[in-house]
GROMACS .gro file of C-alpha atoms in nm:
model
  306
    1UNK     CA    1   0.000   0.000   0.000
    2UNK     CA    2   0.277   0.217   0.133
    3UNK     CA    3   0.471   0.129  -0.203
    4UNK     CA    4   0.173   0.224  -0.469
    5UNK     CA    5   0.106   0.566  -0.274
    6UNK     CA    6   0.485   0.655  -0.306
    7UNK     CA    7   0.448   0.554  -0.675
    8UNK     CA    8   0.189   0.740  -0.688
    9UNK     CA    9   0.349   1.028  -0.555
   10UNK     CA   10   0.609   1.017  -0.772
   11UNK     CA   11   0.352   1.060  -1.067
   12UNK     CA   12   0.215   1.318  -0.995
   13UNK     CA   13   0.535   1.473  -0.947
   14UNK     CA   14   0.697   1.388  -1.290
   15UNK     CA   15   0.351   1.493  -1.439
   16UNK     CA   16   0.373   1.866  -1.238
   17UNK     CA   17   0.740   1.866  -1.350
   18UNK     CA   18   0.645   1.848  -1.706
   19UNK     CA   19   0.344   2.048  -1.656
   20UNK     CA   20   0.591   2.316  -1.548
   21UNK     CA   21   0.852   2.234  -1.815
   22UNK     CA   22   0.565   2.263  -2.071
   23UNK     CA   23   0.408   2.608  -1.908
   24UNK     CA   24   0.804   2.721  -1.969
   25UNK     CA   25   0.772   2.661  -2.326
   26UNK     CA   26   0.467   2.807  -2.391
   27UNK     CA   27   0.613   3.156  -2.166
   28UNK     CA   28   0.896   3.178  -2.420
   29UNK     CA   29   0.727   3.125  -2.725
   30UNK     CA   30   0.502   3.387  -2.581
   31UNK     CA   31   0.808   3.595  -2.467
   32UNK     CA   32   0.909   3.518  -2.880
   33UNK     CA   33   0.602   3.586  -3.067
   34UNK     CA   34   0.522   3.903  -2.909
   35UNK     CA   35   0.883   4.005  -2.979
   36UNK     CA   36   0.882   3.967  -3.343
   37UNK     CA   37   0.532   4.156  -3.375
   38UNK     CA   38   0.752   4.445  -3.226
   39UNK     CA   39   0.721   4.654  -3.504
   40UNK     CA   40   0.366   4.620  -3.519
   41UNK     CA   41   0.346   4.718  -3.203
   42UNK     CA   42   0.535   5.051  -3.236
   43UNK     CA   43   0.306   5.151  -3.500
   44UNK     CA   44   0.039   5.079  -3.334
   45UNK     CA   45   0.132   5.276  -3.001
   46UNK     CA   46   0.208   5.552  -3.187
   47UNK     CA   47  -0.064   5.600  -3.425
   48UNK     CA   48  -0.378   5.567  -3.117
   49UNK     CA   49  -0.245   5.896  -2.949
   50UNK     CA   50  -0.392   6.071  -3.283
   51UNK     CA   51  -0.749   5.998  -3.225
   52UNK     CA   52  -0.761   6.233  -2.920
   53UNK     CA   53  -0.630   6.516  -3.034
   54UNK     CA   54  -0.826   6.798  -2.961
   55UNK     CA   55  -1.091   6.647  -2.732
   56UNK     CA   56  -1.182   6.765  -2.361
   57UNK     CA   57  -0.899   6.581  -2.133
   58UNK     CA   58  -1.185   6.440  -1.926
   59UNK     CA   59  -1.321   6.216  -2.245
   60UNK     CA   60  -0.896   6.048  -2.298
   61UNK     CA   61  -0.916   5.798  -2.102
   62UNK     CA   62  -1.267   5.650  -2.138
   63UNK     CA   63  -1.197   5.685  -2.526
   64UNK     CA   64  -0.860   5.502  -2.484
   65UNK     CA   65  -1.008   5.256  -2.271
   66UNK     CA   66  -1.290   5.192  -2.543
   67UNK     CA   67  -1.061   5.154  -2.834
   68UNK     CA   68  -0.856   4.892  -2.605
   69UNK     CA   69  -1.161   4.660  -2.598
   70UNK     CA   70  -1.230   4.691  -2.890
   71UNK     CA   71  -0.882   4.573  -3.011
   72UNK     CA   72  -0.871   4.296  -2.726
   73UNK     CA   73  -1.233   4.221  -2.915
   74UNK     CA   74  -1.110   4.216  -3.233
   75UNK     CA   75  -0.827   3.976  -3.137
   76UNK     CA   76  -0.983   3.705  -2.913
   77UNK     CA   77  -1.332   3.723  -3.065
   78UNK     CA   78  -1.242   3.743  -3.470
   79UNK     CA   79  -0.893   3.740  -3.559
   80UNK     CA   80  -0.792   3.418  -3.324
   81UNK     CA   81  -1.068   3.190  -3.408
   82UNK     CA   82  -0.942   3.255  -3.739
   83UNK     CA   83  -0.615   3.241  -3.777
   84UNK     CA   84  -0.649   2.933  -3.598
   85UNK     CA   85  -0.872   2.716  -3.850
   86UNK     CA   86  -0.649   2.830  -4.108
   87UNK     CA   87  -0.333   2.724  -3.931
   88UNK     CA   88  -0.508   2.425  -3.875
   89UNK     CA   89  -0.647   2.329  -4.227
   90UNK     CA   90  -0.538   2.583  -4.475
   91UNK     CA   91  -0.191   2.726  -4.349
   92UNK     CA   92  -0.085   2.817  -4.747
   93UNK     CA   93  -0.355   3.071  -4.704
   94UNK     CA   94  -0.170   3.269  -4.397
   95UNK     CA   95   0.109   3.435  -4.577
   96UNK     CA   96  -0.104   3.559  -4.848
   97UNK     CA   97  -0.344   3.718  -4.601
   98UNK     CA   98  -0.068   3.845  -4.413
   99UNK     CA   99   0.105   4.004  -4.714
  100UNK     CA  100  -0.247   4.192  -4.760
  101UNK     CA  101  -0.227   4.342  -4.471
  102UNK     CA  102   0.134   4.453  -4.518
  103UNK     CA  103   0.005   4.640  -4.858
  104UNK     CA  104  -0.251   4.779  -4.659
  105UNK     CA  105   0.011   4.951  -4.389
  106UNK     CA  106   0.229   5.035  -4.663
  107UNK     CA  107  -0.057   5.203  -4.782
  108UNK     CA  108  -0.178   5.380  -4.475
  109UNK     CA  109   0.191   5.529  -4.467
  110UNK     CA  110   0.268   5.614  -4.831
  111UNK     CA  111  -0.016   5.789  -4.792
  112UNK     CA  112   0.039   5.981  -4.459
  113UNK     CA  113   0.405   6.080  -4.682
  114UNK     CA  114   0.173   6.208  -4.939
  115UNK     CA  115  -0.031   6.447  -4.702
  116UNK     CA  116   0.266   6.573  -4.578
  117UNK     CA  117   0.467   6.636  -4.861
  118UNK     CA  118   0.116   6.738  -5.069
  119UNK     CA  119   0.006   6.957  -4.801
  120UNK     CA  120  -0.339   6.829  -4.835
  121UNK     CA  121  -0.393   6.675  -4.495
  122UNK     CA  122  -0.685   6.494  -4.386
  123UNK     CA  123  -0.838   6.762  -4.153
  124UNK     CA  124  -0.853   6.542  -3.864
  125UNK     CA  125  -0.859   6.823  -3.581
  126UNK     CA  126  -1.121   7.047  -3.738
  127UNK     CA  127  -1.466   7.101  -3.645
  128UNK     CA  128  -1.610   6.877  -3.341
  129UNK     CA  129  -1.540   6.486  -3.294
  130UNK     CA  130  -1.811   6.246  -3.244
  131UNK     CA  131  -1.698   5.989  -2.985
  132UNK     CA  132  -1.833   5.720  -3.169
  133UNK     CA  133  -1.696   5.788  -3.475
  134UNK     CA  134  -1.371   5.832  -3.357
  135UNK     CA  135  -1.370   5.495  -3.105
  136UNK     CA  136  -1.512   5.300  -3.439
  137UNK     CA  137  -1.263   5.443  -3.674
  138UNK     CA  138  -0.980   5.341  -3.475
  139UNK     CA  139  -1.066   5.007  -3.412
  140UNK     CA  140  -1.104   4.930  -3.741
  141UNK     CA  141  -0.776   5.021  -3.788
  142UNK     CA  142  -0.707   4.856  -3.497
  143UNK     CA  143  -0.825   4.579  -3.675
  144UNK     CA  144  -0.571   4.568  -3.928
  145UNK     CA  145  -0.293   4.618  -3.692
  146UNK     CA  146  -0.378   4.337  -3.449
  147UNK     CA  147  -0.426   4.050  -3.768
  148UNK     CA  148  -0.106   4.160  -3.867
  149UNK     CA  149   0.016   4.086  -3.463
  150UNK     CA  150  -0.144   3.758  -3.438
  151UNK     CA  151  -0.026   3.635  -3.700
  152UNK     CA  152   0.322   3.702  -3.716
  153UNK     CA  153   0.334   3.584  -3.349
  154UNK     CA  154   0.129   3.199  -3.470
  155UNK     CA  155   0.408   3.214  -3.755
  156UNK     CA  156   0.688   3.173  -3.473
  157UNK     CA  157   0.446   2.918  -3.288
  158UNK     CA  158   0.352   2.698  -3.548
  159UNK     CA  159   0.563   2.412  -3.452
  160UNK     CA  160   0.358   2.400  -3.099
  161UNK     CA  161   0.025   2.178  -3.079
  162UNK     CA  162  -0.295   2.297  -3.114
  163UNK     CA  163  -0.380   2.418  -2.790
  164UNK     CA  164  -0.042   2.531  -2.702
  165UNK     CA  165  -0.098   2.783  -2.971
  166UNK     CA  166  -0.425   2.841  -2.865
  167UNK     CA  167  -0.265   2.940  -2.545
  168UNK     CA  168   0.041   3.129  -2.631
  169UNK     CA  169  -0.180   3.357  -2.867
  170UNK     CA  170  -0.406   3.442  -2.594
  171UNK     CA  171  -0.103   3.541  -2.399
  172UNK     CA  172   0.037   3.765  -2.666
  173UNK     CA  173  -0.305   3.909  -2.755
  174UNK     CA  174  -0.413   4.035  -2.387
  175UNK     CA  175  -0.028   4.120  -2.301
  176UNK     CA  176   0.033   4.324  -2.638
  177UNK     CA  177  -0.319   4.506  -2.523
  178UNK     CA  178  -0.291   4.608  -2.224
  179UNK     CA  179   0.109   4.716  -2.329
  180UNK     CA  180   0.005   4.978  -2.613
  181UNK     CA  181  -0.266   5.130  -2.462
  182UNK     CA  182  -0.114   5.132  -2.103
  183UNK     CA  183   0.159   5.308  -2.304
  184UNK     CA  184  -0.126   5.536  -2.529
  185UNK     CA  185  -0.314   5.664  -2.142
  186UNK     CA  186   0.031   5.749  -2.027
  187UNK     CA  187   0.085   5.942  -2.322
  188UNK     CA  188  -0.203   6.139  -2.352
  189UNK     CA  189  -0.234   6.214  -1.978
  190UNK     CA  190   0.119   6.307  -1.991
  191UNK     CA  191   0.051   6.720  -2.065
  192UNK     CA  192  -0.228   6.645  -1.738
  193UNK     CA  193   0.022   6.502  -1.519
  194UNK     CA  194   0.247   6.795  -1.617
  195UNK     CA  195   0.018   7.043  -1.512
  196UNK     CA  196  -0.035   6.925  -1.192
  197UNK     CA  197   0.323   6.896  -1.087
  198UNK     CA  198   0.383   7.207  -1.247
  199UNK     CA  199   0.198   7.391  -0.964
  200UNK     CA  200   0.365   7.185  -0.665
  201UNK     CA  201   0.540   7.395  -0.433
  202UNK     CA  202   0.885   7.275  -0.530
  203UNK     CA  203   1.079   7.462  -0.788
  204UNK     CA  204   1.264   7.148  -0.945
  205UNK     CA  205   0.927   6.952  -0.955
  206UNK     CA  206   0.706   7.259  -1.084
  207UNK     CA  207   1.030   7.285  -1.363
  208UNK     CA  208   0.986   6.929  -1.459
  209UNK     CA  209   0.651   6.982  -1.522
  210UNK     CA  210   0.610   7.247  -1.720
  211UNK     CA  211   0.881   7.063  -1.914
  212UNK     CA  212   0.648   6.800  -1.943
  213UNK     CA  213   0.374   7.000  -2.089
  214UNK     CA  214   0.583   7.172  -2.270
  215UNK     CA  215   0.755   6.854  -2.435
  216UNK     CA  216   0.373   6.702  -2.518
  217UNK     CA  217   0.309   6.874  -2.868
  218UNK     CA  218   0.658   6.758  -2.979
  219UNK     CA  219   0.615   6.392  -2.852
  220UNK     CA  220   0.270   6.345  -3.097
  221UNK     CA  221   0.463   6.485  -3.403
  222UNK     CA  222   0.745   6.249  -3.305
  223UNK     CA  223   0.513   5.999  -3.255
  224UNK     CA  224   0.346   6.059  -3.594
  225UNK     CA  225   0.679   6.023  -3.794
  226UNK     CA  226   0.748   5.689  -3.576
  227UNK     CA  227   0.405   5.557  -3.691
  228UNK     CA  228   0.475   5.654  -4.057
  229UNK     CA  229   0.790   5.491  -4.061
  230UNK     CA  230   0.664   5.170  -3.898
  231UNK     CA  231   0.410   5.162  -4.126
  232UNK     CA  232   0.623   5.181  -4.435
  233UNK     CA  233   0.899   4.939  -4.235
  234UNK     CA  234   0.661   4.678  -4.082
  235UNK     CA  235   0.431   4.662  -4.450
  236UNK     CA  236   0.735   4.631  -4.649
  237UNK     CA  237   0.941   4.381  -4.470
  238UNK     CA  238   0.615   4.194  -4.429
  239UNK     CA  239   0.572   4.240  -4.858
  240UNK     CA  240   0.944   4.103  -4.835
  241UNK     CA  241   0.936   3.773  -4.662
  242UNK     CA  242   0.581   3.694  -4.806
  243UNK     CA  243   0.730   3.724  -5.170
  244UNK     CA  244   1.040   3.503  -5.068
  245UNK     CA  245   0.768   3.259  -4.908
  246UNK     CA  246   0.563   3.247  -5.148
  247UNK     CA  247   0.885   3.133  -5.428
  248UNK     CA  248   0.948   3.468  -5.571
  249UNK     CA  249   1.311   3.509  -5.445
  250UNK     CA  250   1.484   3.808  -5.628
  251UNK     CA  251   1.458   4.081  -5.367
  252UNK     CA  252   1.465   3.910  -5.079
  253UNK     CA  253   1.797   3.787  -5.213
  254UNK     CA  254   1.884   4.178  -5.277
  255UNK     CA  255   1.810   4.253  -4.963
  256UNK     CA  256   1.991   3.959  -4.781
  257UNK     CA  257   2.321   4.034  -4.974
  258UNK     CA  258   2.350   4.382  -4.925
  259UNK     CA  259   2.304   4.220  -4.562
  260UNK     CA  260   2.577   4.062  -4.604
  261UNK     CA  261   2.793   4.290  -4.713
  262UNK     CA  262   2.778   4.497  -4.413
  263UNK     CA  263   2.795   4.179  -4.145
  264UNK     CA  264   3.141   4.169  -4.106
  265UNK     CA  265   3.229   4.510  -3.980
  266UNK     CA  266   3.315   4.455  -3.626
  267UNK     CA  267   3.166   4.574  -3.364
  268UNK     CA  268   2.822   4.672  -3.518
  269UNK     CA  269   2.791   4.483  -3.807
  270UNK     CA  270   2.465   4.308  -3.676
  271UNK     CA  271   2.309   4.648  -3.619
  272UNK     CA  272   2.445   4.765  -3.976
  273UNK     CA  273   2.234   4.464  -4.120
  274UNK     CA  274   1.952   4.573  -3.912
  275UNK     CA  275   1.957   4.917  -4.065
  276UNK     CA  276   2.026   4.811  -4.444
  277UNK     CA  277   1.721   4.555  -4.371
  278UNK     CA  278   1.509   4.803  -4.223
  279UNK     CA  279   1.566   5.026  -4.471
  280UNK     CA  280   1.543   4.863  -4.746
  281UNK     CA  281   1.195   4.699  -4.629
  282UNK     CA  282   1.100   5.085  -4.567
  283UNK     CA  283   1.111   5.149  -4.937
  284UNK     CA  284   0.946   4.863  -5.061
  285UNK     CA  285   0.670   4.968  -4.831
  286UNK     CA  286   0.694   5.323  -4.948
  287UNK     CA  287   0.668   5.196  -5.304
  288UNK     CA  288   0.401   4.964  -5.296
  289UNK     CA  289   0.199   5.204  -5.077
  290UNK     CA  290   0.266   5.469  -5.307
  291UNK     CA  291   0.135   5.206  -5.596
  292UNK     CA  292  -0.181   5.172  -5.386
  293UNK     CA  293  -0.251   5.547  -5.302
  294UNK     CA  294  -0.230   5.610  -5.721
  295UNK     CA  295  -0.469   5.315  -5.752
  296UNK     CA  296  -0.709   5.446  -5.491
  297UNK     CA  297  -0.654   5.806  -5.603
  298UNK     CA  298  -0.772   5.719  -5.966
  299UNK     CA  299  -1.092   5.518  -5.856
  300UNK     CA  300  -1.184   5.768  -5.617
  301UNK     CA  301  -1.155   6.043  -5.910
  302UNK     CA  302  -1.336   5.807  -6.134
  303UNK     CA  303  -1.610   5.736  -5.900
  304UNK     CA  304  -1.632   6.141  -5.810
  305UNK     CA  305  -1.669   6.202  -6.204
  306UNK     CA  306  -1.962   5.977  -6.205
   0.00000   0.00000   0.00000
């Protein structure tokens, strides 16, 4: 009797052992997939802030907080499910969806380039904002952002079983959430938080917060060309892989000598072919987007003329 219980015990110990060997996995894959959507992640921090522009500070938060469930939404309730059947019965489809999405950021910032450089900009800050429209129209974009997440985090999990993935995605989803738009309430309660320090009774403190304020204006337009440039950077490296994926080598090749070339300077040689990569992924998005914005631009004409 004595003998089967410690047998016992000892099964349930190798089975918690391997529970917690296999809850280790699934932590760094997490820890994995969520770093490689990185760039996604960027862009997508930096591009909420805009939707609050210009409203009443006491409507950021609860409009930040809306857009967040609706992104956590759109990841758990409709991109997962997804993205999981067709990882699960039609994988060939996933790099051709996700190579849609990367024409559709490249898009997004060719065209922000064009405003700029156009001077025809969208008007976003004029006239009042309806809360609804604004909450909807970002997490529609939201929803672009977060398919483009998900799945490049279940492309570094699909060696994992079924409900490892299922896991691990859930992970990345809620933990990617609750990271950009902790990160957007700081942000735009960061000119509030500067006021308030900047009447404290202490000179340094009172300094630091008027520096705050002071630094907020500058922040969003750095935060715009950081969004821009993900865009471009995230689309077109995206556009890049998918084309090598999908058998057309030739510029992923390009890309991966001119990689090479700059490797073996010491010291920084990995960052070098960082840059070069980066760069060059940055103007195939720019390109491509810049394809799409004609496109659009013509059938939008067309469509006016009619």
């Amino acid at each position: 009797m004595a003998g089967g219980l410690v047998a016992l015990l000892d099964d349930v110990a190798l089975i918690a052992r391997a529970a917690a060997a296999s809850m280790d996995d699934v932590g760094a894959a997490a820890a994995r997939a969520g770093a490689k959507a990185a760039g996604v992640v960027v862009d997508d921090a930096a591009v909420t802030p805009q939707y609050v522009r210009g409203l009443s500070p006491a409507r950021e938060l609860p409009i930040v907080r809306r857009i967040a469930v609706g992104s956590l939404r759109n990841k758990l309730l409709i991109i997962l499910p997804v993205i999981l059947l067709l990882s699960q019965f039609a994988d060939f489809l996933l790099t051709p969806i996700l190579m849609l999405g990367g024409a559709y950021l490249a898009f997004e910032g060719a065209e922000k380039v064009w405003a700029k450089v156009s001077g025809h900009g969208h008007g976003h800050d004029d006239g009042p904002k309806d809360e609804q429209t604004i909450v909807s129209g970002a997490i529609r974009t939201d929803l672009i952002l977060s398919a483009e997440i998900m799945v490049i985090s279940l492309n570094e999990v699909t060696d994992q079983p079924f409900w490892s993935r299922l896991v691990i995605l859930v992970a990345v989803g809620v933990a990617i959430t609750l990271l950009v738009y902790g990160a957007v309430g700081l942000i735009v309660k960061m000119d509030d938080v500067g006021l308030a320090l900047a009447e404290r009774p202490s000179a340094g403190v009172a300094r630091f917060g008027r520096g705050l304020v002071a630094a907020m204006p500058k922040l969003l337009t750095v935060l715009t060309v950081v969004g821009t440039a993900a865009m471009l950077w995230v689309g077109g490296h995206i556009l890049l892989v998918g084309t090598d994926e999908l058998g057309f080598h030739g510029l992923h090749d390009v890309v991966h000598h001119l990689e090479g070339a700059v490797h073996g300077v010491a010291g920084v040689g990995g960052v070098l072919g960082w840059l070069v990569d980066t760069a060059c992924s940055a103007v195939l998005g720019l390109v491509v987007g810049a394809v799409v914005v004609l496109v659009v631009t013509l059938v939008r004409s067309r469509r006016a003329a009619h």
